[in-house]
């Protein structure tokens, strides 16, 4: 089966619909599927529930889909970098469900692994715990969280082969591996695509079974959110 | 004289022990990395998926694929490993991280922490803070002792929505250091020229005073 598509628009054809749930990998602007987000914007689909740790910035990342009001609801852990998000949320144009970052990661991992729910200490005694089942294990209280799945997951990898095996680079890995497992259809955007056998099979991060469609990234911006440097010592 | 941000960070660094795996929060806690005592080898974890965080890069070495949890560009060390967010929070929630140092809006005398939300204001989100305080072995808060309007931040009970219940082990503020034990907080250190009475006036929480200060 051919998983490789010519470009992002072709890779998303036939799998998008209004009201769908989409996961998008990335932490801040690091490791986000830039080409696929651009194609999603172009598709014009509406009422998206977007599951992503952050919401991009005003003019990049998922912020692009907020500008066009294509997102109805966000499930995230931190959205502090996006003014348009703030405006839409305060105007009640946008739904928001905050998840602790580890709970979000684990919910996605569980969803992809066929685990409908799990117990965690995170959030016990806070607003997050309201309305959730509480259960004691070994004298400590835990709350139940549910697994998360998506109609489509969009992930970004560094290297991949035509089988869909993926390798991520440095901290651009973040939420991408779990999201790849939790999409009914997972589309991967990859910087470099090689033939099967060219990647070290012992170092595959996401096995190809989790990836249905694949494109090569074009014109990546890889914007840096907080360029922080130190001066070189004189001499 | 109250401690500066740098002095608070320096004091917090004295809590680091050789071999510790440590997660530093955004803001003053990040400064703690500048004061790691000689002979103490610690490994910094960044919850976006990195163990063994190095210093900020030189300008021509900044890598968009290499950032910390504050989205700042950083560098790797020869001990560094990278992993997914799920593995990262297995370290945090599974009790494998020795120490977390973070900021606070309010702390209660029982060790409850509020640091993520002010009702009626735009909420940015809790990020990994709830996971860190629930899972890390020891939680140290660095904060200004009072809010900008002078109101107390170390309280009998937090009024803001909580990040965690009974999670704070130590508070380092600009006026001194408290440990929070089973039967309540104990003031164990004072900043220079700060008196026990100064601290009492600026604190709502009930606390004991360590014998060494009396």
Short mmCIF file of C-alpha atoms in Angstrom, two decimals:
data_model
loop_
_atom_site.label_atom_id
_atom_site.label_comp_id
_atom_site.label_asym_id
_atom_site.label_seq_id
_atom_site.Cartn_x
_atom_site.Cartn_y
_atom_site.Cartn_z
CA UNK A 1 0.00 0.00 0.00
CA UNK A 2 1.33 3.39 -0.92
CA UNK A 3 1.37 5.74 2.09
CA UNK A 4 3.33 8.52 0.42
CA UNK A 5 1.32 11.48 -0.90
CA UNK A 6 2.55 14.29 -3.11
CA UNK A 7 1.72 17.12 -0.72
CA UNK A 8 -0.25 18.08 2.38
CA UNK A 9 -3.49 18.85 0.56
CA UNK A 10 -3.45 15.48 -1.20
CA UNK A 11 -2.70 13.71 2.08
CA UNK A 12 -5.74 15.27 3.79
CA UNK A 13 -8.14 14.69 0.92
CA UNK A 14 -11.21 12.66 1.82
CA UNK A 15 -10.53 12.47 5.55
CA UNK A 16 -11.63 15.92 6.75
CA UNK A 17 -15.13 16.95 7.82
CA UNK A 18 -16.83 19.69 9.83
CA UNK A 19 -17.01 18.96 13.56
CA UNK A 20 -14.12 16.49 13.55
CA UNK A 21 -11.52 15.92 16.27
CA UNK A 22 -7.92 16.53 15.25
CA UNK A 23 -4.74 16.00 17.24
CA UNK A 24 -1.73 18.09 16.29
CA UNK A 25 1.76 17.33 17.61
CA UNK A 26 4.20 19.90 18.90
CA UNK A 27 5.27 21.75 22.04
CA UNK A 28 4.92 25.45 21.46
CA UNK A 29 6.11 25.85 17.87
CA UNK A 30 8.64 23.02 18.22
CA UNK A 31 7.82 19.88 16.23
CA UNK A 32 4.56 21.10 14.72
CA UNK A 33 3.26 19.79 11.36
CA UNK A 34 3.55 23.12 9.52
CA UNK A 35 2.53 21.92 6.06
CA UNK A 36 -0.46 19.93 7.33
CA UNK A 37 -1.74 22.84 9.43
CA UNK A 38 -1.53 25.09 6.36
CA UNK A 39 -3.49 22.53 4.32
CA UNK A 40 -6.07 22.23 7.10
CA UNK A 41 -6.53 25.99 6.96
CA UNK A 42 -6.96 25.85 3.19
CA UNK A 43 -9.55 23.04 3.48
CA UNK A 44 -11.88 25.47 5.24
CA UNK A 45 -13.44 22.79 7.46
CA UNK A 46 -15.14 24.18 10.56
CA UNK A 47 -15.99 23.35 14.17
CA UNK A 48 -12.78 21.46 14.79
CA UNK A 49 -12.03 20.08 18.23
CA UNK A 50 -8.26 20.44 18.37
CA UNK A 51 -6.19 18.44 20.84
CA UNK A 52 -2.75 19.96 21.17
CA UNK A 53 -0.56 20.90 24.11
CA UNK A 54 -0.54 24.56 23.02
CA UNK A 55 -2.44 26.75 20.60
CA UNK A 56 0.44 28.18 18.60
CA UNK A 57 1.00 31.94 18.42
CA UNK A 58 -1.21 34.53 16.73
CA UNK A 59 0.15 34.01 13.23
CA UNK A 60 1.70 30.55 13.31
CA UNK A 61 0.92 26.99 14.30
CA UNK A 62 -2.66 26.34 15.32
CA UNK A 63 -3.03 30.11 15.68
CA UNK A 64 -3.61 30.09 11.91
CA UNK A 65 -6.81 28.07 12.41
CA UNK A 66 -7.95 30.36 15.21
CA UNK A 67 -7.61 33.37 12.89
CA UNK A 68 -10.02 31.70 10.48
CA UNK A 69 -12.36 30.56 13.31
CA UNK A 70 -12.08 26.95 12.23
CA UNK A 71 -11.55 25.72 15.79
CA UNK A 72 -14.56 25.32 18.06
CA UNK A 73 -12.84 23.73 21.00
CA UNK A 74 -9.26 23.28 22.24
CA UNK A 75 -8.02 20.60 24.60
CA UNK A 76 -4.63 21.87 25.80
CA UNK A 77 -2.43 22.32 28.86
CA UNK A 78 -1.09 25.83 28.23
CA UNK A 79 -2.21 28.52 25.80
CA UNK A 80 -0.39 31.59 27.14
CA UNK A 81 1.35 32.58 23.91
CA UNK A 82 -1.71 33.40 21.81
CA UNK A 83 -3.57 36.75 22.04
CA UNK A 84 -6.22 35.82 19.49
CA UNK A 85 -6.95 32.71 21.53
CA UNK A 86 -7.42 34.87 24.61
CA UNK A 87 -9.77 37.22 22.76
CA UNK A 88 -11.94 34.41 21.36
CA UNK A 89 -12.03 32.62 24.70
CA UNK A 90 -13.04 35.72 26.68
CA UNK A 91 -15.70 36.50 24.04
CA UNK A 92 -16.96 32.92 24.53
CA UNK A 93 -16.40 32.13 20.86
CA UNK A 94 -14.16 29.25 21.76
CA UNK A 95 -14.45 26.29 24.15
CA UNK A 96 -11.43 25.35 26.17
CA UNK A 97 -10.66 22.27 28.20
CA UNK A 98 -7.47 22.48 30.22
CA UNK A 99 -5.69 19.24 31.02
CA UNK A 100 -2.56 18.96 33.14
CA UNK A 101 0.24 18.31 30.65
CA UNK A 102 1.05 14.84 31.96
CA UNK A 103 -2.64 13.92 32.07
CA UNK A 104 -2.99 15.10 28.47
CA UNK A 105 0.01 13.04 27.35
CA UNK A 106 -1.23 9.97 29.20
CA UNK A 107 -4.81 10.36 27.93
CA UNK A 108 -3.47 10.34 24.38
CA UNK A 109 -1.15 7.42 25.06
CA UNK A 110 -4.04 5.50 26.64
CA UNK A 111 -6.40 6.33 23.77
CA UNK A 112 -3.92 4.98 21.27
CA UNK A 113 -3.30 1.86 23.36
CA UNK A 114 -6.99 0.92 23.69
CA UNK A 115 -7.13 1.92 27.36
CA UNK A 116 -10.40 3.77 28.02
CA UNK A 117 -9.42 5.21 31.40
CA UNK A 118 -6.76 5.30 34.11
CA UNK A 119 -6.22 6.71 37.60
CA UNK A 120 -3.79 9.46 38.49
CA UNK A 121 -2.88 11.59 41.51
CA UNK A 122 -2.46 14.67 39.32
CA UNK A 123 -5.19 17.22 40.02
CA UNK A 124 -6.68 15.59 43.14
CA UNK A 125 -8.29 18.34 45.25
CA UNK A 126 -8.29 20.85 42.36
CA UNK A 127 -10.86 22.06 39.81
CA UNK A 128 -9.60 19.33 37.48
CA UNK A 129 -10.99 16.66 39.81
CA UNK A 130 -14.55 18.00 39.90
CA UNK A 131 -17.07 15.49 38.60
CA UNK A 132 -14.46 12.77 38.17
CA UNK A 133 -14.48 9.36 39.84
CA UNK A 134 -12.20 9.20 42.89
CA UNK A 135 -10.66 5.95 44.04
CA UNK A 136 -8.20 5.06 46.79
CA UNK A 137 -5.20 2.82 46.15
CA UNK A 138 -2.86 1.97 49.04
CA UNK A 139 -4.27 4.80 51.15
CA UNK A 140 -3.88 7.52 48.50
CA UNK A 141 -6.64 9.13 46.46
CA UNK A 142 -6.58 9.14 42.67
CA UNK A 143 -8.95 10.45 40.00
CA UNK A 144 -10.03 8.71 36.84
CA UNK A 145 -9.08 10.23 33.51
CA UNK A 146 -10.25 8.91 30.15
CA UNK A 147 -8.30 8.00 27.03
CA UNK A 148 -8.40 10.38 24.08
CA UNK A 149 -8.70 9.52 20.40
CA UNK A 150 -8.93 11.61 17.26
CA UNK A 151 -10.46 11.23 13.82
CA UNK A 152 -7.18 12.43 12.38
CA UNK A 153 -3.77 12.95 14.00
CA UNK A 154 -1.25 15.26 12.38
CA UNK A 155 2.34 14.64 13.42
CA UNK A 156 5.76 15.93 12.47
CA UNK A 157 8.86 13.74 12.24
CA UNK A 158 12.47 14.27 11.22
CA UNK A 159 13.12 11.11 9.22
CA UNK A 160 10.79 8.45 7.93
CA UNK A 161 10.60 5.68 5.40
CA UNK A 162 7.85 4.90 2.92
CA UNK A 163 6.47 2.26 5.34
CA UNK A 164 5.65 5.08 7.76
CA UNK A 165 8.39 4.31 10.27
CA UNK A 166 9.29 7.59 11.96
CA UNK A 167 12.20 9.11 13.84
CA UNK A 168 11.87 12.43 15.66
CA UNK A 169 14.63 14.90 16.43
CA UNK A 170 15.56 16.23 19.89
CA UNK A 171 12.70 17.98 21.74
CA UNK A 172 10.62 18.13 18.55
CA UNK A 173 9.42 14.64 19.57
CA UNK A 174 7.15 15.77 22.46
CA UNK A 175 3.50 14.78 21.85
CA UNK A 176 4.03 13.41 18.32
CA UNK A 177 4.62 9.71 19.15
CA UNK A 178 1.48 9.33 21.28
CA UNK A 179 -0.67 11.28 18.86
CA UNK A 180 0.49 9.03 16.03
CA UNK A 181 -1.04 6.09 17.91
CA UNK A 182 -4.33 7.82 18.79
CA UNK A 183 -5.58 8.91 15.37
CA UNK A 184 -8.07 6.79 13.41
CA UNK A 185 -6.00 8.11 10.53
CA UNK A 186 -2.53 9.49 11.23
CA UNK A 187 -0.85 11.73 8.71
CA UNK A 188 2.86 12.34 9.20
CA UNK A 189 4.84 15.24 7.82
CA UNK A 190 8.50 14.28 7.55
CA UNK A 191 11.63 16.30 6.74
CA UNK A 192 13.42 13.46 4.98
CA UNK A 193 11.80 10.31 3.54
CA UNK A 194 13.94 7.32 2.64
CA UNK A 195 13.38 3.79 1.29
CA UNK A 196 12.65 0.89 3.68
CA UNK A 197 15.85 -0.49 5.16
CA UNK A 198 17.65 2.82 5.28
CA UNK A 199 16.59 3.67 8.83
CA UNK A 200 18.09 1.73 11.73
CA UNK A 201 15.26 -0.62 12.73
CA UNK A 202 16.43 -0.52 16.35
CA UNK A 203 15.96 3.23 16.48
CA UNK A 204 12.47 3.71 15.08
CA UNK A 205 10.39 5.89 17.45
CA UNK A 206 7.00 5.36 15.76
CA UNK A 207 6.50 2.04 13.95
CA UNK A 208 4.79 2.36 10.56
CA UNK A 209 1.58 0.60 11.68
CA UNK A 210 0.53 3.86 13.34
CA UNK A 211 0.95 5.97 10.21
CA UNK A 212 -1.51 5.80 7.30
CA UNK A 213 -0.39 8.74 5.21
CA UNK A 214 2.93 10.47 4.74
CA UNK A 215 4.27 13.60 3.06
CA UNK A 216 7.61 15.27 2.77
CA UNK A 217 7.74 18.73 4.42
CA UNK A 218 8.33 21.67 2.14
CA UNK A 219 9.57 25.14 3.10
CA UNK A 220 9.59 24.58 6.86
CA UNK A 221 9.86 27.80 8.82
CA UNK A 222 10.69 26.17 12.19
CA UNK A 223 10.06 29.42 13.97
CA UNK A 224 11.79 29.89 17.34
CA UNK A 225 9.48 31.26 20.03
CA UNK A 226 12.06 32.39 22.59
CA UNK A 227 15.52 32.79 21.12
CA UNK A 228 17.71 32.72 24.24
CA UNK A 229 21.49 32.74 23.84
CA UNK A 230 24.67 33.35 25.80
CA UNK A 231 27.58 35.49 24.62
CA UNK A 232 30.80 33.86 23.47
CA UNK A 233 33.73 34.51 25.84
CA UNK A 234 36.06 37.17 24.49
CA UNK A 235 39.37 35.80 23.22
CA UNK B 1 17.39 43.42 53.93
CA UNK B 2 15.18 41.17 51.92
CA UNK B 3 16.76 38.68 49.54
CA UNK B 4 16.90 39.50 45.81
CA UNK B 5 15.71 37.07 43.15
CA UNK B 6 19.29 35.92 42.69
CA UNK B 7 19.74 35.38 46.42
CA UNK B 8 16.52 33.36 46.59
CA UNK B 9 17.70 31.24 43.67
CA UNK B 10 21.07 30.78 45.36
CA UNK B 11 19.37 29.69 48.58
CA UNK B 12 17.19 27.21 46.66
CA UNK B 13 20.31 25.77 45.02
CA UNK B 14 21.51 24.73 48.50
CA UNK B 15 18.66 22.16 48.45
CA UNK B 16 20.31 20.35 45.52
CA UNK B 17 22.09 17.14 46.37
CA UNK B 18 24.65 15.17 44.39
CA UNK B 19 22.94 12.84 41.92
CA UNK B 20 19.57 14.59 42.00
CA UNK B 21 17.27 14.72 38.99
CA UNK B 22 15.63 18.16 39.13
CA UNK B 23 12.87 20.02 37.33
CA UNK B 24 13.05 23.83 37.46
CA UNK B 25 9.95 25.92 36.77
CA UNK B 26 9.78 29.06 34.67
CA UNK B 27 10.93 32.41 36.15
CA UNK B 28 13.09 32.66 39.29
CA UNK B 29 13.39 28.83 39.54
CA UNK B 30 15.25 28.85 36.19
CA UNK B 31 17.97 31.00 37.86
CA UNK B 32 18.73 28.18 40.31
CA UNK B 33 20.77 26.49 37.56
CA UNK B 34 23.32 29.34 37.88
CA UNK B 35 24.04 28.50 41.54
CA UNK B 36 24.53 24.74 41.58
CA UNK B 37 27.12 24.22 44.36
CA UNK B 38 30.60 22.97 43.45
CA UNK B 39 30.89 19.21 43.69
CA UNK B 40 27.15 18.70 43.36
CA UNK B 41 26.21 16.97 40.13
CA UNK B 42 22.55 17.36 39.19
CA UNK B 43 20.68 16.48 36.01
CA UNK B 44 18.02 18.93 34.90
CA UNK B 45 14.81 17.57 33.40
CA UNK B 46 12.71 19.60 31.01
CA UNK B 47 9.16 18.27 30.85
CA UNK B 48 8.81 18.75 27.09
CA UNK B 49 11.07 15.72 26.73
CA UNK B 50 14.68 16.10 27.75
CA UNK B 51 16.93 14.90 30.55
CA UNK B 52 20.32 16.59 30.89
CA UNK B 53 19.58 20.16 29.90
CA UNK B 54 22.60 22.26 28.97
CA UNK B 55 23.11 26.06 28.99
CA UNK B 56 21.64 28.50 26.48
CA UNK B 57 23.30 28.19 23.05
CA UNK B 58 25.65 30.63 21.38
CA UNK B 59 23.67 32.67 18.88
CA UNK B 60 24.84 30.67 15.85
CA UNK B 61 24.04 27.37 17.57
CA UNK B 62 20.35 27.94 18.40
CA UNK B 63 18.34 24.94 17.19
CA UNK B 64 14.54 25.23 16.73
CA UNK B 65 14.24 21.50 17.56
CA UNK B 66 15.91 22.00 20.93
CA UNK B 67 13.95 24.01 23.48
CA UNK B 68 13.08 23.83 27.17
CA UNK B 69 9.62 23.88 28.74
CA UNK B 70 9.69 27.70 28.69
CA UNK B 71 10.15 27.46 24.90
CA UNK B 72 13.67 28.91 25.20
CA UNK B 73 16.47 27.60 23.00
CA UNK B 74 18.93 25.46 24.96
CA UNK B 75 21.75 22.97 24.37
CA UNK B 76 22.40 19.31 25.11
CA UNK B 77 25.13 17.72 27.21
CA UNK B 78 26.90 14.43 26.67
CA UNK B 79 24.55 12.83 29.19
CA UNK B 80 21.39 14.09 27.46
CA UNK B 81 18.49 11.89 26.46
CA UNK B 82 15.31 12.82 24.58
CA UNK B 83 11.90 11.19 24.93
CA UNK B 84 8.19 11.73 24.40
CA UNK B 85 5.91 13.78 26.65
CA UNK B 86 4.40 10.50 27.91
CA UNK B 87 7.82 9.20 29.01
CA UNK B 88 8.63 12.62 30.45
CA UNK B 89 5.58 12.55 32.68
CA UNK B 90 6.25 8.92 33.61
CA UNK B 91 9.42 10.32 35.19
CA UNK B 92 7.45 13.06 36.91
CA UNK B 93 4.29 11.20 37.92
CA UNK B 94 6.14 7.97 38.65
CA UNK B 95 8.15 9.62 41.42
CA UNK B 96 11.51 9.45 39.65
CA UNK B 97 12.32 13.17 39.88
CA UNK B 98 13.93 14.16 43.19
CA UNK B 99 13.16 17.86 43.35
CA UNK B 100 10.89 20.39 41.71
CA UNK B 101 11.41 24.12 42.25
CA UNK B 102 8.54 26.35 41.17
CA UNK B 103 6.85 29.69 41.67
CA UNK B 104 3.59 30.38 43.51
CA UNK B 105 0.75 32.86 43.76
CA UNK B 106 -0.32 31.46 47.16
CA UNK B 107 0.74 28.71 49.56
CA UNK B 108 -1.29 27.55 52.57
CA UNK B 109 0.10 26.49 55.93
CA UNK B 110 -0.82 22.89 55.06
CA UNK B 111 1.27 23.07 51.90
CA UNK B 112 -1.52 23.62 49.40
CA UNK B 113 -0.25 25.43 46.31
CA UNK B 114 -2.05 27.87 43.98
CA UNK B 115 -0.02 28.96 40.98
CA UNK B 116 -2.05 28.59 37.79
CA UNK B 117 -5.28 30.55 37.77
CA UNK B 118 -6.89 33.82 38.86
CA UNK B 119 -10.67 33.63 38.37
CA UNK B 120 -11.98 36.32 36.04
CA UNK B 121 -8.62 36.75 34.33
CA UNK B 122 -7.42 34.96 31.25
CA UNK B 123 -6.13 31.58 32.28
CA UNK B 124 -3.01 30.42 30.49
CA UNK B 125 -3.22 26.87 31.74
CA UNK B 126 -1.44 24.74 34.31
CA UNK B 127 1.06 23.19 31.92
CA UNK B 128 2.91 20.51 33.85
CA UNK B 129 2.61 22.11 37.30
CA UNK B 130 -0.15 19.82 38.63
CA UNK B 131 1.77 16.73 37.52
CA UNK B 132 5.01 18.00 39.05
CA UNK B 133 3.57 18.74 42.48
CA UNK B 134 1.66 15.45 42.53
CA UNK B 135 4.59 13.28 41.52
CA UNK B 136 7.95 14.80 42.44
CA UNK B 137 9.53 13.68 45.74
CA UNK B 138 10.24 17.17 47.12
CA UNK B 139 8.59 20.45 46.09
CA UNK B 140 10.26 23.79 46.86
CA UNK B 141 8.47 27.07 46.18
CA UNK B 142 10.36 30.30 45.47
CA UNK B 143 8.16 33.37 45.71
CA UNK B 144 7.98 36.98 46.79
CA UNK B 145 6.65 36.89 50.33
CA UNK B 146 3.87 39.35 49.54
CA UNK B 147 1.88 40.29 46.47
CA UNK B 148 2.47 43.64 44.74
CA UNK B 149 -0.38 45.19 46.75
CA UNK B 150 1.33 43.98 49.95
CA UNK B 151 -1.19 41.25 50.69
CA UNK B 152 0.01 37.99 52.17
CA UNK B 153 0.71 35.02 49.88
CA UNK B 154 1.53 32.55 52.66
CA UNK B 155 -1.97 31.95 54.01
CA UNK B 156 -4.04 29.84 56.38
CA UNK B 157 -5.98 28.71 53.32
CA UNK B 158 -5.48 29.51 49.65
CA UNK B 159 -8.24 31.61 48.08
CA UNK B 160 -7.19 30.92 44.48
CA UNK B 161 -7.89 27.63 42.68
CA UNK B 162 -5.35 25.02 43.75
CA UNK B 163 -2.59 23.35 41.78
CA UNK B 164 -2.18 20.66 44.43
CA UNK B 165 -3.18 19.79 48.00
CA UNK B 166 -0.51 19.36 50.71
CA UNK B 167 2.30 19.30 48.19
CA UNK B 168 4.75 22.06 49.20
CA UNK B 169 7.70 20.97 51.37
CA UNK B 170 9.62 24.25 51.56
CA UNK B 171 9.07 27.95 50.83
CA UNK B 172 11.95 30.27 50.02
CA UNK B 173 10.73 33.87 49.96
CA UNK B 174 12.53 37.19 50.03
CA UNK B 175 12.23 37.29 53.85
CA UNK B 176 13.23 33.76 54.81
CA UNK B 177 12.82 30.02 54.54
CA UNK B 178 10.00 27.82 55.87
CA UNK B 179 9.75 24.07 55.93
CA UNK B 180 6.22 22.67 55.97
CA UNK B 181 5.94 19.63 58.17
CA UNK B 182 3.09 17.36 59.22
CA UNK B 183 2.17 19.63 62.16
CA UNK B 184 2.64 22.91 60.30
CA UNK B 185 5.21 25.34 58.92
CA UNK B 186 8.45 26.21 60.69
CA UNK B 187 10.45 29.35 59.94
CA UNK B 188 14.04 28.09 59.77
CA UNK B 189 15.98 31.02 58.26
CA UNK B 190 15.69 34.79 57.98
CA UNK B 191 17.05 37.10 55.32
CA UNK B 192 19.59 39.65 56.68
CA UNK B 193 18.07 42.36 58.92
CA UNK B 194 14.61 40.74 58.73
CA UNK B 195 13.12 40.00 62.15
CA UNK B 196 10.67 37.31 63.19
CA UNK B 197 8.17 40.10 63.81
CA UNK B 198 8.63 41.42 60.26
CA UNK B 199 7.79 37.96 58.96
CA UNK B 200 4.78 37.61 61.26
CA UNK B 201 3.39 40.96 60.09
CA UNK B 202 3.71 39.93 56.48
CA UNK B 203 2.33 36.40 56.86
CA UNK B 204 -1.21 35.17 57.41
CA UNK B 205 -0.27 31.52 57.96
CA UNK B 206 0.42 30.29 61.48
CA UNK B 207 3.97 29.07 61.82
CA UNK B 208 6.47 27.98 64.44
CA UNK B 209 9.94 29.45 64.70
CA UNK B 210 13.00 27.23 64.73
CA UNK B 211 14.91 27.34 68.03
CA UNK B 212 18.04 28.50 66.25
CA UNK B 213 16.34 31.81 65.40
CA UNK B 214 15.09 32.59 68.92
#
